[in-house]
C-alpha positions as a LaTeX table, in Angstrom:
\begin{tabular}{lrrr}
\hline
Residue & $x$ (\AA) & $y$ (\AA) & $z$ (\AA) \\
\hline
Unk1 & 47.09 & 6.10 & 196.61 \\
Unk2 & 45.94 & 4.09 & 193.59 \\
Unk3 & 42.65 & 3.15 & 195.85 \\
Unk4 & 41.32 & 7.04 & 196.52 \\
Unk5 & 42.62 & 8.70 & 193.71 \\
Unk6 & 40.11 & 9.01 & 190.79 \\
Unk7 & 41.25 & 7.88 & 187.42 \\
Unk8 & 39.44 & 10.19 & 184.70 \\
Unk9 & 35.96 & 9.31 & 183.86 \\
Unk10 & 35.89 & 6.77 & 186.46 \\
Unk11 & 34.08 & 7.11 & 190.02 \\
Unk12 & 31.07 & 4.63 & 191.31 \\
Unk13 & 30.38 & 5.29 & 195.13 \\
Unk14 & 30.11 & 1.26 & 195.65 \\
Unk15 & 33.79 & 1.22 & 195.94 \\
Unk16 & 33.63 & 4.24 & 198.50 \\
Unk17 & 33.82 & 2.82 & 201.94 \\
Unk18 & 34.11 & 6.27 & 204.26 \\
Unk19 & 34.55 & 3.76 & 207.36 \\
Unk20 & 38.24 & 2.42 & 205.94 \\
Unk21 & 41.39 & 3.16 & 208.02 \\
Unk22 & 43.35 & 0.38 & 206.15 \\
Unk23 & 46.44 & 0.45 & 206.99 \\
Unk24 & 45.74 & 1.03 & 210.51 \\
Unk25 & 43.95 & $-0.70$ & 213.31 \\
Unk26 & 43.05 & 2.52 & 215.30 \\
Unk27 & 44.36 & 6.15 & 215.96 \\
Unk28 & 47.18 & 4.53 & 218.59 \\
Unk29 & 48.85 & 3.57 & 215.65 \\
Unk30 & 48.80 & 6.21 & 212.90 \\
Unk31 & 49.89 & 9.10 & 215.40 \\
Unk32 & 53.07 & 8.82 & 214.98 \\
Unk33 & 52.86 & 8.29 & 211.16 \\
Unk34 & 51.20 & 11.59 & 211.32 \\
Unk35 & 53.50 & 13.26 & 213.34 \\
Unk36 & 55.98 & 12.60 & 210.71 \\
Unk37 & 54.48 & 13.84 & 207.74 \\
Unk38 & 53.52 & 17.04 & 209.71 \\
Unk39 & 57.31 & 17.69 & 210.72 \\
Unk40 & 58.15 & 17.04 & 206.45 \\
Unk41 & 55.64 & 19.31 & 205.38 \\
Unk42 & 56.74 & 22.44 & 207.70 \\
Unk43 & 60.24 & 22.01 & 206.17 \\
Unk44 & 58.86 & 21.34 & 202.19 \\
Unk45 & 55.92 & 24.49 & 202.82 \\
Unk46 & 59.53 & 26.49 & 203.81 \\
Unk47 & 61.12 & 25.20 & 200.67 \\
Unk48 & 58.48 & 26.60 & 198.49 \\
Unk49 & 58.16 & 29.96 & 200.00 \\
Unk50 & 61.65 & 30.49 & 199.65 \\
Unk51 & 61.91 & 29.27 & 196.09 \\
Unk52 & 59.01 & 31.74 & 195.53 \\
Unk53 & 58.35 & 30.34 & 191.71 \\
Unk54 & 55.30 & 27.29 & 191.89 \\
Unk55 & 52.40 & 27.31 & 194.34 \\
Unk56 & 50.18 & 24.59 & 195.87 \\
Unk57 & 46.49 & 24.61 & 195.97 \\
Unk58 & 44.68 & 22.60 & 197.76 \\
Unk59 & 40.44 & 21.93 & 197.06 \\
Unk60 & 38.42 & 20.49 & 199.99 \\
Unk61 & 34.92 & 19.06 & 199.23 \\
Unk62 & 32.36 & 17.27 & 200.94 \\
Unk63 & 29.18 & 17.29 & 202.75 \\
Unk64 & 28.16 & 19.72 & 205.49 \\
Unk65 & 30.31 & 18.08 & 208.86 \\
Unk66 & 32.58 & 16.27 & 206.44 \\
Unk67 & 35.39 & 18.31 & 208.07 \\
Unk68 & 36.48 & 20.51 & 206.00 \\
Unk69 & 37.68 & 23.20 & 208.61 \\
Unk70 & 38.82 & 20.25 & 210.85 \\
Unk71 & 41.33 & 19.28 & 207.91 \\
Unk72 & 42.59 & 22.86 & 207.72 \\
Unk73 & 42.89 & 22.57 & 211.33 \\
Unk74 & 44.93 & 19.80 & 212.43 \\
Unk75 & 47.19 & 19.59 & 208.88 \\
Unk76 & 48.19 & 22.94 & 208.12 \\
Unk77 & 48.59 & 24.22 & 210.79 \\
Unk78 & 52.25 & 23.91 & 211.60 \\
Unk79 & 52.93 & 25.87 & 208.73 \\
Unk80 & 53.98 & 28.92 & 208.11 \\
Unk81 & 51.17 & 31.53 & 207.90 \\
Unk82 & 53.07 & 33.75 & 205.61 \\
Unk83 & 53.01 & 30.85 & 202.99 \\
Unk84 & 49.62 & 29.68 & 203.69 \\
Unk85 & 46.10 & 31.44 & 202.74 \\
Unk86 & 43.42 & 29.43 & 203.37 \\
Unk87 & 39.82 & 31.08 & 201.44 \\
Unk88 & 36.31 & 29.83 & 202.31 \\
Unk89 & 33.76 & 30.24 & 199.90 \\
Unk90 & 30.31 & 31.35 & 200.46 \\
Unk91 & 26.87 & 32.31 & 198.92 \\
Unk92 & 28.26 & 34.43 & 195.88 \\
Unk93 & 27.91 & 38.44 & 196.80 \\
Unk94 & 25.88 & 40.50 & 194.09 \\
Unk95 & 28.98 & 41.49 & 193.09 \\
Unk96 & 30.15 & 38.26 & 192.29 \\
Unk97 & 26.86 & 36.79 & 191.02 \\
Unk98 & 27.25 & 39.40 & 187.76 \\
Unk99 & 30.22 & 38.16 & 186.63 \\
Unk100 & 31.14 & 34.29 & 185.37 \\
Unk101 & 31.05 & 31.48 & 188.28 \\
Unk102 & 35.11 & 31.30 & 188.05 \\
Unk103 & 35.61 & 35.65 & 188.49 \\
Unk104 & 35.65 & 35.13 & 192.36 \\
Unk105 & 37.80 & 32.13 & 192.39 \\
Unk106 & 40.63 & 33.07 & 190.32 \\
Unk107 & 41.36 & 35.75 & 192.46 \\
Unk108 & 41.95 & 33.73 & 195.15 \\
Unk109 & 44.17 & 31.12 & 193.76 \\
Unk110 & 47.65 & 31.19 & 195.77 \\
Unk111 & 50.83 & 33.09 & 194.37 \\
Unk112 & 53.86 & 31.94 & 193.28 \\
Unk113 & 55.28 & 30.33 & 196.98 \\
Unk114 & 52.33 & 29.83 & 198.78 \\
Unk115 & 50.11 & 27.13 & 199.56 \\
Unk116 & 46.53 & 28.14 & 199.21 \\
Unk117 & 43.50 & 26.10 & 200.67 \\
Unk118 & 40.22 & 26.37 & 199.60 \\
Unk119 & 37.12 & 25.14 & 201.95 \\
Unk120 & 34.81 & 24.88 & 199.49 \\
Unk121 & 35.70 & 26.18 & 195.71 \\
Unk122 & 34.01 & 26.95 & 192.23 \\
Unk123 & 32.27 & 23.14 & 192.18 \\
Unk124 & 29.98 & 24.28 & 194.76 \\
Unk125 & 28.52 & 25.95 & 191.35 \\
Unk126 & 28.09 & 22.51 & 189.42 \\
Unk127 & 26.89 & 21.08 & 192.96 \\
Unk128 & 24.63 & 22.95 & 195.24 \\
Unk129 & 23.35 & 25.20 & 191.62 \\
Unk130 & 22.16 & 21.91 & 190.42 \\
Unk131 & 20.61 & 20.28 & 193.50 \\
Unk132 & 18.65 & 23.31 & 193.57 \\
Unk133 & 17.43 & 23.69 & 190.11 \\
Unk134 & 19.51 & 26.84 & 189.62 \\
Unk135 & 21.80 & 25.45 & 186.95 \\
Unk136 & 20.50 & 22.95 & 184.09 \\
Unk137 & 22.18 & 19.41 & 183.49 \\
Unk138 & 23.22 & 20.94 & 179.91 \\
Unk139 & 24.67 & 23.90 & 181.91 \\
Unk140 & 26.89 & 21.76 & 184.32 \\
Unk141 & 28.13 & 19.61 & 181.55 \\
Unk142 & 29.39 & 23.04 & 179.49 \\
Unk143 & 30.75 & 24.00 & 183.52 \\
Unk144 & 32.64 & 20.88 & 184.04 \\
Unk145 & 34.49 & 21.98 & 180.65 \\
Unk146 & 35.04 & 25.44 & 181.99 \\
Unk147 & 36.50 & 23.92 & 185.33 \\
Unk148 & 38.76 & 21.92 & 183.06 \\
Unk149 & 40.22 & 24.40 & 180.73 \\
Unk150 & 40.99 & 26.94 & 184.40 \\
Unk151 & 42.47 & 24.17 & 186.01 \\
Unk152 & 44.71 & 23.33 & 183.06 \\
Unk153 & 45.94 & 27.26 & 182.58 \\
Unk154 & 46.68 & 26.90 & 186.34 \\
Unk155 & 48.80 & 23.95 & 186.09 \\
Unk156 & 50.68 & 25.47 & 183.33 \\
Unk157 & 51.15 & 28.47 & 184.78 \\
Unk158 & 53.21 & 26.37 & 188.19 \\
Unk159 & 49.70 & 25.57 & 189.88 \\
Unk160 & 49.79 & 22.03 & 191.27 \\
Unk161 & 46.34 & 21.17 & 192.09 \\
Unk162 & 45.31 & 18.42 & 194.56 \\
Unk163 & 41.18 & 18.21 & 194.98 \\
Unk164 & 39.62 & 16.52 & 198.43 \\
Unk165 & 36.47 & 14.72 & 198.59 \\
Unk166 & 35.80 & 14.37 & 202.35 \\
Unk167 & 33.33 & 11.39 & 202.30 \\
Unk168 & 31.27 & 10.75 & 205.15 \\
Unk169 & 28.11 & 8.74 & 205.64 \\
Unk170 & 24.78 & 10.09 & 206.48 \\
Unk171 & 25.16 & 8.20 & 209.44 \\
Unk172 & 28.25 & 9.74 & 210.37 \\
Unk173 & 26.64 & 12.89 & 209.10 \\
Unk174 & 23.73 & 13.05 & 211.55 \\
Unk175 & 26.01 & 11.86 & 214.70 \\
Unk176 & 27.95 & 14.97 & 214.27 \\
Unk177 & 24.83 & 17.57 & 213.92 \\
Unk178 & 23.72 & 15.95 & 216.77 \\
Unk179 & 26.95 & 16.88 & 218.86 \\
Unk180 & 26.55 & 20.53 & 217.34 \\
Unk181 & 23.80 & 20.72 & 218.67 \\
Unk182 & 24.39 & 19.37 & 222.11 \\
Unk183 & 27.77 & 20.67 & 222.45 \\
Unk184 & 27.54 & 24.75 & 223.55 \\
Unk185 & 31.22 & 25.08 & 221.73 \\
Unk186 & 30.21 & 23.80 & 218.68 \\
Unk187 & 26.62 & 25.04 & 218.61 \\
Unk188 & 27.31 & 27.98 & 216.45 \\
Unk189 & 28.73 & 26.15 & 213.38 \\
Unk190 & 24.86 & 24.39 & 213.09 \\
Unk191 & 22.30 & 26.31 & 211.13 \\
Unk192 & 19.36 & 25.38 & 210.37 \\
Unk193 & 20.30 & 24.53 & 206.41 \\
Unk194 & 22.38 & 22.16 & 207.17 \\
Unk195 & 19.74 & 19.90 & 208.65 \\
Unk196 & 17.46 & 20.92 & 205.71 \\
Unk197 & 20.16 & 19.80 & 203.12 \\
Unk198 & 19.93 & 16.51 & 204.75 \\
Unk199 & 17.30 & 15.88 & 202.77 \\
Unk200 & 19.29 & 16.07 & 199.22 \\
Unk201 & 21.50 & 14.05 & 200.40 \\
Unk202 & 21.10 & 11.41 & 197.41 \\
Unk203 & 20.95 & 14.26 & 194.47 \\
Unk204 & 24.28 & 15.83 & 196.52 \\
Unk205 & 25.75 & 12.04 & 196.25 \\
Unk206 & 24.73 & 11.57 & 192.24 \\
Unk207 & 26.10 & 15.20 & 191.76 \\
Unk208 & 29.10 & 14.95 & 193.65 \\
Unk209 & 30.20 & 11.97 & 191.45 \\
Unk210 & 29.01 & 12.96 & 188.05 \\
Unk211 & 31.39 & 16.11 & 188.72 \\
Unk212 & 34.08 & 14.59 & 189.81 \\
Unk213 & 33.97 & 11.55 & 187.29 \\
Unk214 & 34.02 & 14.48 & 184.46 \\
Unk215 & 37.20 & 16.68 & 186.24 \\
Unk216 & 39.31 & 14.44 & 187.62 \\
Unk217 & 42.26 & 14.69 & 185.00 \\
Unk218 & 46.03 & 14.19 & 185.29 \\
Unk219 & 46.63 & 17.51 & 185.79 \\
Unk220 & 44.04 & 18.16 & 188.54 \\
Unk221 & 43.40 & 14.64 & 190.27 \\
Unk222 & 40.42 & 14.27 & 193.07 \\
Unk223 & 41.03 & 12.47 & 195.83 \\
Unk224 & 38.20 & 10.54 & 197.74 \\
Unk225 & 39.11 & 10.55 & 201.64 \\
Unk226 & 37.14 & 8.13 & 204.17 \\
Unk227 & 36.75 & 10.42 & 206.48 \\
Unk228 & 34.38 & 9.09 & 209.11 \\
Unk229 & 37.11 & 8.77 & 211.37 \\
Unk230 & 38.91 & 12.25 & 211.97 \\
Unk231 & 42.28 & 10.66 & 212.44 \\
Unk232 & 42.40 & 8.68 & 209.47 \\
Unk233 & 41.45 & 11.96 & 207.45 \\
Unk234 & 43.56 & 14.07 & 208.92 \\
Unk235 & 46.47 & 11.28 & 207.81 \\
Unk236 & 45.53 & 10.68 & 204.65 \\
Unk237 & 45.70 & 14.31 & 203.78 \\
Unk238 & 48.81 & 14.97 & 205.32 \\
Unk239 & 50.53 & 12.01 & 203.25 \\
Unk240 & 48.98 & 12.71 & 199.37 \\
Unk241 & 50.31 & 16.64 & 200.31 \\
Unk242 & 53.80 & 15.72 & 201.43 \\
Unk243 & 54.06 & 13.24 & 198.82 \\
Unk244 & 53.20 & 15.59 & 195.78 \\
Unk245 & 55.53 & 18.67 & 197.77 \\
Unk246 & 58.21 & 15.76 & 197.65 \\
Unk247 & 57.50 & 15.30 & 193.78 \\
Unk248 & 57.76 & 19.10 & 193.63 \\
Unk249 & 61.12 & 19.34 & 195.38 \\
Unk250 & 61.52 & 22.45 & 196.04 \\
Unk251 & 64.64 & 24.11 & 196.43 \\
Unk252 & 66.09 & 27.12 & 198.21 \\
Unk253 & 67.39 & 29.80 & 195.94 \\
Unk254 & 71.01 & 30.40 & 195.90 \\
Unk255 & 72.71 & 33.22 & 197.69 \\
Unk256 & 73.20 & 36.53 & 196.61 \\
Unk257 & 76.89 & 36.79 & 194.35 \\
Unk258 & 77.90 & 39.45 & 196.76 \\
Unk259 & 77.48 & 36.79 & 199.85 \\
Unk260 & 78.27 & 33.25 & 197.94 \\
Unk261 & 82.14 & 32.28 & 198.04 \\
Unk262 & 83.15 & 35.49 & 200.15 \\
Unk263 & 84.15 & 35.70 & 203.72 \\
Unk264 & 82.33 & 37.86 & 205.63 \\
Unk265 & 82.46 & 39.14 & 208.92 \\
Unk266 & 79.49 & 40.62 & 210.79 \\
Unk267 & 80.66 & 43.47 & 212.82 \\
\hline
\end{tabular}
């Protein structure tokens, strides 16, 4: 935990290694670890729904194939769908585009009992803006503040935040564009942009860690995820979500006072 999670103002990609799988040899032997933490956060996601007073939100980052959907996939989804709303975010709408960058997404943060998963969220504005040229350095700077101050009414308002950076290498990256684009069941998640962003792939890197250097904060800590190897991902995910559900601890609300104490017989 101490190794991925970002202390505030401090992130250098050197120490980034999206390859690692430390503790584990190979997939063999983290499947049942996995299993585990899957079967503890059905019964903790159940918890919270029923307690019906905090909510979870969960941020995942990363490059196009980092495996964002593939997360949502294979971790959530044991879980109850009426405590679960996942939201992917897109190209902002017209709509959207004439109000402030955080309009769309705080209308999509999860209610009080539910988990809420975002694939992709409002950095994409401090990331894929400034690649671009559509957002100024100065601007991004005054952004990460704005991210800052939403996250921190969230948190007091019974948000708990946990933030994802799905690293992979461009390496890694080009592999799996390749099997999109071999594979006829995966062909229709490849567009042609995302083999054109390949070619930002150092300005996404430098962004990517000037943003989350600036908003990684106690309240709302990033987490950077090796995630080369699906498995590994997948686990790692799993544990930092059970671990901070566990630190939540939940608790079923007490029965009604016309049920509690009495004996009742069901005709």
């Amino acid at each position: 935990m101490k190794k991925i999670r970002v202390l505030p103002g401090h992130l250098h990609w050197k120490h980034f290694d999206p390859e690692d799988t430390s503790p584990f040899k190979d997939k063999t032997e983290a499947k049942p670890e996995t299993e585990k933490l899957l079967s503890h956060l059905d019964d903790l996601q159940y918890r919270l729904y029923a307690e019906g007073k905090r909510s979870l939100l969960i941020i995942l980052q990363g490059m196009d194939t980092a495996g964002k959907d593939g997360t949502i996939r294979h971790v959530v989804s044991g879980v109850s769908p009426q405590g679960c709303r996942v939201t992917p975010f897109k190209a902002p709408t017209p709509e959207e585009r004439a109000h402030d960058f955080l309009w769309r997404i705080h209308k999509a943060v999860p209610p009080a009992g539910t988990i809420g998963i975002f694939n992709r969220s409002h950095y994409e504005d401090v990331l894929v803006t400034r690649v671009h040229g559509q957002v100024s350095d100065e601007e991004a700077a005054r952004r990460f503040d704005r991210i800052n101050d939403f996250e921190k009414l969230l948190s007091k308002n019974g948000t708990t935040l946990l933030k994802f950076y799905l690293g992979i290498s461009k390496g890694e990256q080009r592999k799996r564009l390749e099997d999109r684009l071999h594979d006829p069941q995966k062909r229709w998640k490849l567009s042609l942009s995302d083999i054109a962003e390949r070619k930002f792939w150092h300005p996404y890197q430098k962004c990517y860690e000037e943003a989350i250097r600036a908003t990684s904060t106690k309240h709302a800590p990033w987490y950077l995820i090796p995630a080369n190897h699906k498995w590994y991902r997948n686990f790692l995910v799993a544990h930092i979500i059970v671990k901070t559900l566990k630190e939540m601890n939940p608790h079923y609300p007490p029965a009604a006072k016309a049920i509690e104490g009495r004996k009742i017989r069901i005709p």
